[in-house]
GROMACS .gro file of C-alpha atoms in nm:
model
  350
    1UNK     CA    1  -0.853  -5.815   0.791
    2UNK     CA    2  -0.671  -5.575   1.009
    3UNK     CA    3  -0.533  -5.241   1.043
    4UNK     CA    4  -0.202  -5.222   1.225
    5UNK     CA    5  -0.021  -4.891   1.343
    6UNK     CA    6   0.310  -4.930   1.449
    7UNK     CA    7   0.529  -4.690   1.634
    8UNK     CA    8   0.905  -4.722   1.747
    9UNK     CA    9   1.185  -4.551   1.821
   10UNK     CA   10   1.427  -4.784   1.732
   11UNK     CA   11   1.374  -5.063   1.471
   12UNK     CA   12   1.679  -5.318   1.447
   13UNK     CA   13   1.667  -5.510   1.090
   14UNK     CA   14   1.995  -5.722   1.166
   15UNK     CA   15   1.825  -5.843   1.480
   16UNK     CA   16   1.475  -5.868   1.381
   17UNK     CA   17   1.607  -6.113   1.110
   18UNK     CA   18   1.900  -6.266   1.352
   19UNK     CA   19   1.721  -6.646   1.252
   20UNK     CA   20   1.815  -6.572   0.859
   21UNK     CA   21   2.177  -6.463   0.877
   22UNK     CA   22   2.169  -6.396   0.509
   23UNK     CA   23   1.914  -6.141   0.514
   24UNK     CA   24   2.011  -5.982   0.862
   25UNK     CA   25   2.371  -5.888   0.701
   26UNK     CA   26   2.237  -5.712   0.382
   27UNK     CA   27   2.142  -5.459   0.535
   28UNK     CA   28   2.299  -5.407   0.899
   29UNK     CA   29   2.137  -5.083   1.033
   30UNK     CA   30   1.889  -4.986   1.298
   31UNK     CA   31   1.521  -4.725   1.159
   32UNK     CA   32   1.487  -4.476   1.427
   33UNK     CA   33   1.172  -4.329   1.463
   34UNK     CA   34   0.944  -4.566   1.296
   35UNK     CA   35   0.591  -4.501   1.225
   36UNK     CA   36   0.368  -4.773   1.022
   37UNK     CA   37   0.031  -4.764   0.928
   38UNK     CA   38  -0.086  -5.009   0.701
   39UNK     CA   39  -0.395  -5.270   0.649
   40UNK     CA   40  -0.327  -5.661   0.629
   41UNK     CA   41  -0.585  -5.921   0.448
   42UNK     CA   42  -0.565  -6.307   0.446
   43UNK     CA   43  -0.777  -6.578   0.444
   44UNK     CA   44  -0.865  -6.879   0.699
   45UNK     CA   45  -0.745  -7.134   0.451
   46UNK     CA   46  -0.401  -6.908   0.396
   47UNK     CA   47  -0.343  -6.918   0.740
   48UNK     CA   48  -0.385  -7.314   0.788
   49UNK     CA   49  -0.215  -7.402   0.468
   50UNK     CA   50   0.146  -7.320   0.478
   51UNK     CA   51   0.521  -7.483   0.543
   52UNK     CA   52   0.724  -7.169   0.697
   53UNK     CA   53   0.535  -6.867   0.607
   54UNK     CA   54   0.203  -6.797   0.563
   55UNK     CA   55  -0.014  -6.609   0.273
   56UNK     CA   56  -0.041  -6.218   0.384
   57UNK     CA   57  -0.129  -5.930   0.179
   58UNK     CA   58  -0.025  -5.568   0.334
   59UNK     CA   59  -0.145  -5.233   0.188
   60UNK     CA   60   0.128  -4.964   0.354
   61UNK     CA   61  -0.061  -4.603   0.380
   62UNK     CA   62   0.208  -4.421   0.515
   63UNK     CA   63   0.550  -4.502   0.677
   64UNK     CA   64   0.840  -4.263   0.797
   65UNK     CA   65   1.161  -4.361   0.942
   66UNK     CA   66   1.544  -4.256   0.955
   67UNK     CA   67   1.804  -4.522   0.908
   68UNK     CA   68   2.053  -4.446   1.085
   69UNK     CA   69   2.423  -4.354   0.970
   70UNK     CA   70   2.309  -4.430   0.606
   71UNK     CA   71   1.978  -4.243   0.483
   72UNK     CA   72   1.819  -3.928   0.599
   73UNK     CA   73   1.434  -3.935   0.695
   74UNK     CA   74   1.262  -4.120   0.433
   75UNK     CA   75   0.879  -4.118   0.393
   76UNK     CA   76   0.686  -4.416   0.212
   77UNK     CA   77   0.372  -4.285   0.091
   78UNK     CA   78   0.197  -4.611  -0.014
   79UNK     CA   79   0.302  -4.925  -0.137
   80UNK     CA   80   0.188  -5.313  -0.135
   81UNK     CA   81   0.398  -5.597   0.023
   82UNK     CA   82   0.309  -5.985  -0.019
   83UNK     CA   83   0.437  -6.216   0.175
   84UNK     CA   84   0.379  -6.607   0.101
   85UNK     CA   85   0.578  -6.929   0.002
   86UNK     CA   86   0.612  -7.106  -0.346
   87UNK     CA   87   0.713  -7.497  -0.266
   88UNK     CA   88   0.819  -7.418   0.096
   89UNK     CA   89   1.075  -7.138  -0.055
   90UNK     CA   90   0.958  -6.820   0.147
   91UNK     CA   91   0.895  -6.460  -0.068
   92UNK     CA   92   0.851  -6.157   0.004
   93UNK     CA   93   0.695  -5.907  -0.292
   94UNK     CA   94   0.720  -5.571  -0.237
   95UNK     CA   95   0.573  -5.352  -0.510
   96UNK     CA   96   0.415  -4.987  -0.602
   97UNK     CA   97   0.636  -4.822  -0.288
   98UNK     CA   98   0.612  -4.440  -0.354
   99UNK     CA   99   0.937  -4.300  -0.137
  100UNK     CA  100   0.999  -3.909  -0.056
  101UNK     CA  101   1.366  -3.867   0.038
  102UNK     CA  102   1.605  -3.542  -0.014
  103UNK     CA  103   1.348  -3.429  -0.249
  104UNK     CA  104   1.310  -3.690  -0.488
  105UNK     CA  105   1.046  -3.970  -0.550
  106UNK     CA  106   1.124  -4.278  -0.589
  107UNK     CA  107   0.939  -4.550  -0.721
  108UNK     CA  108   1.055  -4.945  -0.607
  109UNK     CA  109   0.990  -5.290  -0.663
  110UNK     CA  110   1.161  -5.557  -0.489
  111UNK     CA  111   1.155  -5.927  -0.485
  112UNK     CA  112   1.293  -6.137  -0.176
  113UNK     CA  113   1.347  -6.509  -0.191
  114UNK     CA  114   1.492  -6.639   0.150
  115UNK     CA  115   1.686  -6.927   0.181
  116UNK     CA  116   1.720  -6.959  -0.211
  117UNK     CA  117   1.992  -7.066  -0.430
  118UNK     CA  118   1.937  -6.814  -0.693
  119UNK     CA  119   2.027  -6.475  -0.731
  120UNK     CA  120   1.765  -6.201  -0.584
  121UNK     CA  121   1.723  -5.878  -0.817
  122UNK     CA  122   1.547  -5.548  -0.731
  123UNK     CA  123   1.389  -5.286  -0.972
  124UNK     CA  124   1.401  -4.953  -0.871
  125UNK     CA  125   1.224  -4.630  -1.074
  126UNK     CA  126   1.383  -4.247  -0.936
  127UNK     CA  127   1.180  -3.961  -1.048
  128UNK     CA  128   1.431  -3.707  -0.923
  129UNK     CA  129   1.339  -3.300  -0.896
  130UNK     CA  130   1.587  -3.102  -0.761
  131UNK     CA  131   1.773  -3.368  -0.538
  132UNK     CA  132   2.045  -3.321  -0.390
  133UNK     CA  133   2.354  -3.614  -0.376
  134UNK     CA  134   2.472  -3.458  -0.064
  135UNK     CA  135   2.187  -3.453   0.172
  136UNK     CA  136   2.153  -3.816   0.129
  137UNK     CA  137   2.429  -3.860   0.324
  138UNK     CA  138   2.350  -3.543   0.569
  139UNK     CA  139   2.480  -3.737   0.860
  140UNK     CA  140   2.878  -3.732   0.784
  141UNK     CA  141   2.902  -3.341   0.888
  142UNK     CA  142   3.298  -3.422   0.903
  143UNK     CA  143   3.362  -3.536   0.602
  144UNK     CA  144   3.412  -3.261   0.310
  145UNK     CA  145   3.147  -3.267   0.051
  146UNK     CA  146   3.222  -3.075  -0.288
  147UNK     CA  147   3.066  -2.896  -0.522
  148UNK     CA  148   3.038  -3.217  -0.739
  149UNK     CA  149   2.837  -3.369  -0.499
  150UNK     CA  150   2.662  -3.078  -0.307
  151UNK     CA  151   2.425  -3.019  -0.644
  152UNK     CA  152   2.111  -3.084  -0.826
  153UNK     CA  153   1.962  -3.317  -1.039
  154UNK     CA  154   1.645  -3.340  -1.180
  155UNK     CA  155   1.537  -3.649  -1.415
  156UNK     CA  156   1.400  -3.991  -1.433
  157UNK     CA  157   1.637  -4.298  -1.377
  158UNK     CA  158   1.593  -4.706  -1.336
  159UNK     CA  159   1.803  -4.892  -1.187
  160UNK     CA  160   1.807  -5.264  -1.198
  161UNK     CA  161   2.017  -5.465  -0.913
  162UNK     CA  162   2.160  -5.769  -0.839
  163UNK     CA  163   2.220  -5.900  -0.469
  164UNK     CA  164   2.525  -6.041  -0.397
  165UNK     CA  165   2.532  -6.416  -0.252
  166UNK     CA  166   2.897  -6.293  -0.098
  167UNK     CA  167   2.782  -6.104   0.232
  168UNK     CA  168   3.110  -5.897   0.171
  169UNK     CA  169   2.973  -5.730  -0.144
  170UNK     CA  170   2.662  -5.445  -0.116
  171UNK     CA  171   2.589  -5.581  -0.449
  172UNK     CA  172   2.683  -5.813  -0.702
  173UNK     CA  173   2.602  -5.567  -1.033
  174UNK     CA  174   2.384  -5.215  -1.082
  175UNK     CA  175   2.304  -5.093  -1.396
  176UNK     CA  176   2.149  -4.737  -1.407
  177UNK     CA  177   1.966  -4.621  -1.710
  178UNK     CA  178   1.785  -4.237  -1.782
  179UNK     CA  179   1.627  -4.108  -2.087
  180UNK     CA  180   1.725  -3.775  -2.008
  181UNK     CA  181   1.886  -3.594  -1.676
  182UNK     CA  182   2.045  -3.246  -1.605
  183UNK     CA  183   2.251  -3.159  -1.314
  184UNK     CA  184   2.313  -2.837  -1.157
  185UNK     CA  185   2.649  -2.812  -0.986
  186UNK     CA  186   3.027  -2.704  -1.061
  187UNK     CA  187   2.875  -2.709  -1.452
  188UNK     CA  188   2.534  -2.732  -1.559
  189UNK     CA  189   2.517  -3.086  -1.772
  190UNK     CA  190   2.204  -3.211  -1.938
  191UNK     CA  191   2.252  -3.515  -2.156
  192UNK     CA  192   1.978  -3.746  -2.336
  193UNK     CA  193   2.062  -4.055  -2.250
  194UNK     CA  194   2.256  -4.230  -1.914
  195UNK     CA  195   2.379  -4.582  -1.907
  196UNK     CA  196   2.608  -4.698  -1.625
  197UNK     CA  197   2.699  -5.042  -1.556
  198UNK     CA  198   2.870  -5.120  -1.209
  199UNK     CA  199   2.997  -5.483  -1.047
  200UNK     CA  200   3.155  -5.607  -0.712
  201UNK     CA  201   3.019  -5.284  -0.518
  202UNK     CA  202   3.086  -5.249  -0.152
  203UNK     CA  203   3.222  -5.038   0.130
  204UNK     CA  204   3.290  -5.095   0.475
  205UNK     CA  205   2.937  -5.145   0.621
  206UNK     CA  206   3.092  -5.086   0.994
  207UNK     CA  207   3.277  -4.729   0.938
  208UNK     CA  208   3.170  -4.390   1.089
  209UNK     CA  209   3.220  -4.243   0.754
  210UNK     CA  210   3.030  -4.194   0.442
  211UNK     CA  211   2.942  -4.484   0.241
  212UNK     CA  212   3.063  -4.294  -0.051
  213UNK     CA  213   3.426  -4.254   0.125
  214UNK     CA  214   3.435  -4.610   0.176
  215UNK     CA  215   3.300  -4.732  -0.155
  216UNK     CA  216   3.497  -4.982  -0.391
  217UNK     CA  217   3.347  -5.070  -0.737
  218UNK     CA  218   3.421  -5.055  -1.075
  219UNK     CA  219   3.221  -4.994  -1.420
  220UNK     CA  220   3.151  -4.813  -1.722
  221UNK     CA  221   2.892  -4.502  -1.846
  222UNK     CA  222   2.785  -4.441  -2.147
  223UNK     CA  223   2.623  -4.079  -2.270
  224UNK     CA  224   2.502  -3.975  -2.582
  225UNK     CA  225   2.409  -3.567  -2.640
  226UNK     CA  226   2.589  -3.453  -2.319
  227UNK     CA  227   2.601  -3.079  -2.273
  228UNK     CA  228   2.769  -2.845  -2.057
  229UNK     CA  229   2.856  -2.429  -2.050
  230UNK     CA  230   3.205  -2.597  -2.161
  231UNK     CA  231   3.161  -2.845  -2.398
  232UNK     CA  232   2.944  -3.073  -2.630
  233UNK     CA  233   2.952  -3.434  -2.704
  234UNK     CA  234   2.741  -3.667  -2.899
  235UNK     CA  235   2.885  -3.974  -2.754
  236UNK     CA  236   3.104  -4.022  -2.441
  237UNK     CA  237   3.202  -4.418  -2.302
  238UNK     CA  238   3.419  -4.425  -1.994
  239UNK     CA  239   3.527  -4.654  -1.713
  240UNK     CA  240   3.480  -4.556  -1.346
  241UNK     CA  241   3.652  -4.697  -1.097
  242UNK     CA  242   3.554  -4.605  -0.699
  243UNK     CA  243   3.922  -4.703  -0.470
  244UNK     CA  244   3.904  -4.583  -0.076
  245UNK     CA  245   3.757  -4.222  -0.095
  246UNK     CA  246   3.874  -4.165  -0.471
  247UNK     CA  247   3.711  -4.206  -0.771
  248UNK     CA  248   3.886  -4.223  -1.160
  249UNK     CA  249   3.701  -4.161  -1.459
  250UNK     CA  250   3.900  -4.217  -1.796
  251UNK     CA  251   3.797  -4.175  -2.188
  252UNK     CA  252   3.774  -4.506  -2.332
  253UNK     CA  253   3.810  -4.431  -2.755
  254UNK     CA  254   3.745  -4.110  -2.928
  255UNK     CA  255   3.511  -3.866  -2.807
  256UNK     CA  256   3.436  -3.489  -2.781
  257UNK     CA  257   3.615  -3.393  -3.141
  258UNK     CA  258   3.656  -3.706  -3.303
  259UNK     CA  259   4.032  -3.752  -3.227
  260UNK     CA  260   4.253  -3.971  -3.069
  261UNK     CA  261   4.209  -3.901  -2.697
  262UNK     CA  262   4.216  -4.055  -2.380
  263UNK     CA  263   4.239  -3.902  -2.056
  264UNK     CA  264   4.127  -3.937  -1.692
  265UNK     CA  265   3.985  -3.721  -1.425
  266UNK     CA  266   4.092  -3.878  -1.043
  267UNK     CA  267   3.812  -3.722  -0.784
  268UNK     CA  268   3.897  -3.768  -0.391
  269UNK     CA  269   3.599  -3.565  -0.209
  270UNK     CA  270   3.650  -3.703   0.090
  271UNK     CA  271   3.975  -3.484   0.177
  272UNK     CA  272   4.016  -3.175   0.344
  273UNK     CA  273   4.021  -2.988   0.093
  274UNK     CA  274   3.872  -3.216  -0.191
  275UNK     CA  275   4.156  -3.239  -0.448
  276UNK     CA  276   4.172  -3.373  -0.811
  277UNK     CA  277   4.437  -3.433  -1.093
  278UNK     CA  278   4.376  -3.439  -1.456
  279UNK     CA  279   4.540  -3.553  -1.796
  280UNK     CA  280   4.429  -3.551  -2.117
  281UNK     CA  281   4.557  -3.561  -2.461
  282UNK     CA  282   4.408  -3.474  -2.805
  283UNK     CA  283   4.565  -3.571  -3.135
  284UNK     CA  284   4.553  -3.314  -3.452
  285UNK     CA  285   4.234  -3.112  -3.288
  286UNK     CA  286   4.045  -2.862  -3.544
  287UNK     CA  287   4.158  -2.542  -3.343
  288UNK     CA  288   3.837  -2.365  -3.447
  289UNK     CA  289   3.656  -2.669  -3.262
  290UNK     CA  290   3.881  -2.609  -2.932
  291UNK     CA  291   3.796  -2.236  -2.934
  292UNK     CA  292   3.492  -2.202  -2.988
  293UNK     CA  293   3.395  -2.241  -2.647
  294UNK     CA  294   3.564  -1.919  -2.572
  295UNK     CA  295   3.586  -1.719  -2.871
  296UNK     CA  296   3.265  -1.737  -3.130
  297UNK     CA  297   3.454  -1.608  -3.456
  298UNK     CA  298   3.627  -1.841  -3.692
  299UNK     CA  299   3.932  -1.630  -3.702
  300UNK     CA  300   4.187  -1.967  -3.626
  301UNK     CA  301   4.274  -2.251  -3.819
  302UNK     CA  302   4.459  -2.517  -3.873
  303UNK     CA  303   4.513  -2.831  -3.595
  304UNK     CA  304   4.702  -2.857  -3.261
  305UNK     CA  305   4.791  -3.139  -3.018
  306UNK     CA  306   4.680  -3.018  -2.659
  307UNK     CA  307   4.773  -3.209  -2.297
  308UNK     CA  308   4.685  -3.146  -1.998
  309UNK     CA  309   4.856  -3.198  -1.683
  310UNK     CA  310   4.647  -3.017  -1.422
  311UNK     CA  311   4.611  -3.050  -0.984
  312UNK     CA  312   4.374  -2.847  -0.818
  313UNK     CA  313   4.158  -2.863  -0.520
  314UNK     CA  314   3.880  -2.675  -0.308
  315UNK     CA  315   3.488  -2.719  -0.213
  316UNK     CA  316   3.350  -2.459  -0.466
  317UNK     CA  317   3.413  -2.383  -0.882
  318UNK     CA  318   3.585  -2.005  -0.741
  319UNK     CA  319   3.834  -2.196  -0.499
  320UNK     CA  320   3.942  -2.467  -0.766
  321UNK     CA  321   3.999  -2.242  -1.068
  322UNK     CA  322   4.203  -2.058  -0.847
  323UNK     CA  323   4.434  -2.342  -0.684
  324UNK     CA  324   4.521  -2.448  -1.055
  325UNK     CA  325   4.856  -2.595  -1.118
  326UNK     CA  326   5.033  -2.828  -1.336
  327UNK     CA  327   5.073  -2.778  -1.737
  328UNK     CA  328   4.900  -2.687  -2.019
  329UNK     CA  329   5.058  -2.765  -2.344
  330UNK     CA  330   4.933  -2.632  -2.706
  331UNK     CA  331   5.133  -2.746  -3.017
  332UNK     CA  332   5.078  -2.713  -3.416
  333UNK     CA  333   5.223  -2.655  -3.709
  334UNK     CA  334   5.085  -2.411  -3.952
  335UNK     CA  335   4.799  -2.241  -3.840
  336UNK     CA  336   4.616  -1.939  -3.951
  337UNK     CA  337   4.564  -1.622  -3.745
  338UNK     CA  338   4.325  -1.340  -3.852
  339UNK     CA  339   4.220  -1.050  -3.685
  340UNK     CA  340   4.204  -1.216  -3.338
  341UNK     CA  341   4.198  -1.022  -3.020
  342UNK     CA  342   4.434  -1.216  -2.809
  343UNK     CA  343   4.353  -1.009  -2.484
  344UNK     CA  344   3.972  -1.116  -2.508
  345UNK     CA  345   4.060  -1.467  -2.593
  346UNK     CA  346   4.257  -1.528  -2.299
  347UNK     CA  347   3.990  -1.336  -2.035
  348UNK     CA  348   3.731  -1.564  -2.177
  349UNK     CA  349   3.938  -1.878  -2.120
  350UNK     CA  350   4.055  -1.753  -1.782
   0.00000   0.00000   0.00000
């Protein structure tokens, strides 16, 4: 047995693992300002009975680091970490980590298997409360972050992974499940259920921007019982796509009313101002059901097709409402108007 307490200003993983290229690329970054306590068990026999690596058990108490131009200061609360061999294939088990970063805790479990054939796969639990997307990626003071991302989410996620064998990819799938999340930002959004399935993610590991203004991937998310101050949907599947700085999200089949619809939302935070461009269409909508949002009497009816055509940009909700352009087109045939106060319908939409 043995307690070890490690400090370091600088701690370089791609060079510490320079013997196992494969390992070394995944994750090319330097830890400043290491600390490491922890308290390592083995046997005699472990120790004289191995090929490459031999049997040792660590139990982490604390460790604190920064990687740098990727992660703010992270702080590892406790944790176990195995390292052994099974038929002269090395592993290392990491499991129970309990991580503090931009105020969330997350819970991790990771499997290693160098020099192996297969596929490795990592299991990660987030417990989020009040984190914030943005100050995970603090260190890009030049690039613009929006209101999208500069928010707050609170909620429980797991997210299974799948390393790549291709050293160009970050990783080879993600799929990111919650039983229940809100986030406080340009809306408020609460919604009972989150699956998102992503494949072929990367971005350019050597850049001095963002990761996220770099990132390429594409995927799918599926919601059920989303709810915002605008809207309310019982089911919602769309397909993301991530392209150099901009992201696209587009409607799949029929969602918030139950028509035909499809749409897309294109996202590109990364520019000075952050700017975005919307379309949408809606088949034969139940006016009443459009309305309602901004005017609580049933005083309209009768159904419309609506489109939308809309650019806008800015860093805040006050900015973007106000750069608004593009068009906004409302048609129908024979609808029903009764006692409606047009003035106070159109404040409440504005």
């Amino acid at each position: 047995e043995a307690q070890l307490v490690i400090s370091s200003e600088v701690y370089d993983f791609p060079q510490f693992f320079s013997a196992l290229p494969e390992v070394a690329q995944s994750f090319p970054y330097k830890i400043s300002d290491v600390h490491l306590a922890m308290h390592a068990e083995t046997s005699f026999a472990k120790l004289t009975s191995f090929h490459k690596i031999p049997e040792i058990d660590f139990k982490l108490k604390k460790v604190a680091g920064k990687i740098e131009n990727f992660l703010p200061v992270a702080v590892l609360q406790n944790g176990t970490f195995n390292m052994s061999e099974i038929d002269s294939t090395g592993i290392l088990d990491f499991s129970g980590f309990d991580i503090d970063i931009a105020n969330a805790n997350a819970k991790a479990d990771y499997r290693l298997i160098i020099n192996s054939q297969t596929l490795d796969s990592m299991s990660i639990y987030l417990e989020c409360n009040n984190m914030n997307p943005a100050r995970i990626f603090n260190e890009y003071e030049t690039d613009s972050i929006s209101e999208i991302i500069n928010a707050e989410i609170n909620g429980g996620f797991e997210c299974d992974i799948v390393l790549p064998k291709d050293t160009s990819l970050l990783f080879e799938t993600v799929r990111l499940y919650s039983n229940g999340f809100e986030y406080f930002g340009l809306d408020t959004i609460s919604a009972d259920k989150l699956n998102l399935a992503s494949s072929e993610v990367s971005y350019d590991k050597w850049s001095d921007s963002s990761p996220l203004a770099t990132l390429e991937t594409h995927g799918s998310i599926h919601i059920t019982n989303l709810t915002s101050t605008i809207f309310q949907a019982e089911v919602m599947d769309l397909s993301i796509n991530a392209s150099k700085g901009g992201y696209s999200v587009s409607v799949n089949d029929q969602q918030q009313f139950g028509m035909d619809e499809h749409g897309k939302i294109e996202v590109f935070p990364f520019e000075s101002p952050p700017t975005y461009h919307l379309e949408y269409t809606i088949k034969q909508l139940p006016v009443h059901d459009f309305l309602a949002s901004f005017y609580s009497e049933k005083l309209f009816t009768g159904f419309v097709d609506l489109d939308l055509n809309l650019n806008f940009h800015g860093l805040d909700i006050e900015e973007i409402t106000s750069s608004m352009s593009g068009k906004i087109t409302l048609e129908g045939d024979n609808l029903t108007l009764t006692g409606m106060d047009l003035d106070e319908l159109i404040n409440n939409f504005q």
